[in-house]
Each structure stands twice: as C-alpha cells, then as structure tokens.
XYZ file of C-alpha atoms in Angstrom:
117
model
C 95.129 40.242 -125.250
C 98.272 41.974 -124.117
C 98.149 44.639 -121.429
C 101.031 46.962 -120.638
C 100.628 48.698 -117.312
C 102.478 50.789 -114.794
C 101.521 51.566 -111.207
C 102.881 54.326 -109.010
C 101.799 54.902 -105.431
C 102.234 58.293 -103.813
C 101.852 59.528 -100.268
C 102.274 57.742 -96.986
C 101.928 53.947 -97.077
C 98.353 52.877 -96.400
C 99.724 49.705 -94.787
C 101.214 50.818 -91.427
C 103.443 47.731 -91.326
C 105.381 48.806 -94.418
C 108.589 50.749 -94.296
C 110.160 52.120 -97.437
C 113.783 51.182 -97.894
C 115.837 53.438 -100.100
C 118.865 51.692 -101.486
C 122.058 53.306 -102.659
C 121.344 55.835 -105.403
C 117.578 55.942 -104.726
C 115.817 59.155 -103.805
C 112.573 59.872 -101.970
C 110.591 59.608 -105.228
C 111.689 55.998 -105.748
C 108.886 53.445 -105.860
C 110.961 50.319 -106.483
C 109.582 48.444 -103.445
C 105.995 48.993 -104.598
C 106.803 48.073 -108.181
C 108.603 44.931 -107.011
C 105.520 43.923 -105.019
C 103.297 44.442 -108.080
C 105.666 42.547 -110.369
C 105.758 39.643 -107.924
C 101.949 39.381 -108.192
C 102.177 39.386 -111.991
C 104.931 36.759 -112.121
C 103.116 34.555 -109.617
C 100.033 34.585 -111.883
C 101.645 32.118 -114.271
C 100.640 34.191 -117.307
C 103.238 35.191 -119.910
C 104.850 38.433 -118.767
C 107.700 40.810 -119.487
C 108.906 43.750 -117.400
C 110.877 46.697 -118.745
C 112.085 49.890 -117.115
C 108.703 51.572 -117.651
C 105.962 48.929 -117.981
C 104.995 45.374 -117.191
C 103.304 43.453 -119.991
C 101.025 40.505 -119.389
C 99.245 38.250 -121.906
C 96.079 36.225 -121.480
C 92.302 36.325 -121.596
C 90.510 39.548 -120.632
C 89.211 38.462 -117.220
C 92.411 36.771 -116.073
C 94.646 39.646 -117.206
C 92.447 42.305 -115.604
C 92.275 40.318 -112.363
C 96.083 40.252 -112.226
C 96.335 43.974 -113.003
C 93.835 44.689 -110.222
C 95.692 42.517 -107.697
C 99.061 44.045 -108.655
C 97.637 47.569 -108.391
C 96.227 46.916 -104.921
C 99.505 45.334 -103.804
C 101.474 48.389 -104.967
C 98.835 50.594 -103.361
C 99.842 49.373 -99.912
C 102.936 51.561 -100.371
C 100.982 54.801 -100.713
C 97.743 56.602 -100.019
C 97.006 57.118 -103.719
C 97.761 55.043 -106.833
C 98.298 56.101 -110.428
C 97.627 53.356 -112.982
C 98.577 53.649 -116.653
C 97.188 50.859 -118.832
C 97.384 50.119 -122.549
C 95.713 47.065 -124.075
C 96.119 45.298 -127.411
C 92.907 43.373 -127.983
C 93.275 41.271 -131.115
C 90.640 38.564 -131.706
C 92.030 35.397 -133.246
C 95.459 35.865 -131.688
C 95.061 34.026 -128.427
C 98.610 33.248 -127.333
C 102.229 33.908 -128.131
C 101.800 37.529 -129.146
C 104.017 38.840 -126.357
C 106.976 37.343 -128.224
C 105.392 37.184 -131.677
C 105.051 40.943 -131.995
C 108.738 41.419 -131.151
C 109.782 38.712 -133.630
C 107.787 40.389 -136.435
C 109.267 43.769 -135.551
C 112.825 42.405 -135.574
C 112.186 40.776 -138.964
C 110.890 44.080 -140.356
C 113.963 45.930 -139.059
C 116.233 43.324 -140.688
C 114.453 43.748 -144.030
C 114.943 47.509 -143.850
C 118.617 47.113 -143.006
C 119.130 44.724 -145.927
C 117.256 46.892 -148.416
C-alpha cells in the first residue's frame, strides 16, 4: 500500500523542552520544524518514501506503514497541543512493492502518448 499523509500541529508545544525557530521568511504559522521531525521518522523507517511540498508518501505493508504514520504524527505532535492528520491510502492487492515509482512511470508514459498523438 501507499499512504500519503500530512501532519500539522497547532497551539503551544506539548513538549516544554521544544522551542520553535522561525527562519528567514517564515511566519508564526510555519510548522517546518514539526514537519521535519515527522519526515525524519519516516526516512529512518527504511521504507520507500517521497516528500513533496504538501504530503509525505510511504510504501509498505499495512501494519508497518501505519506504525510509521503513528510515530511521525506523535513526533510532530510534540510541537503543538493539537494535531491535524490528513491521510490518503492506495490499497492495491497484488502490487506489493515498487508502486511509489511505478505509478509515476505509468503516468509519465501516458502523458508522452498524449503529447505524441
């Protein structure tokens, strides 16, 4: 399965040891520190992953993917008193691995065919 998810903490950090650092160009609504902490958890999982400006995608078996999403959500949650989680899953039996890239390759091929035709 592939899961695309996004986490956003709001409020005062629940972890009193955390301080938010706003870099140049960032405003008070910025959550880049929390997102970075969540992405680190995902990347450390060893599962195939891709991060874009809006979502992080992760590929694997149901239990392992959901465990990583849970850990990443709790890690980001340290930066706020409330967490919003958006999750979309592509559950496709018989397609166990390689779909994170495979779906993009098939899309690119379809776009090429349209451009040629």
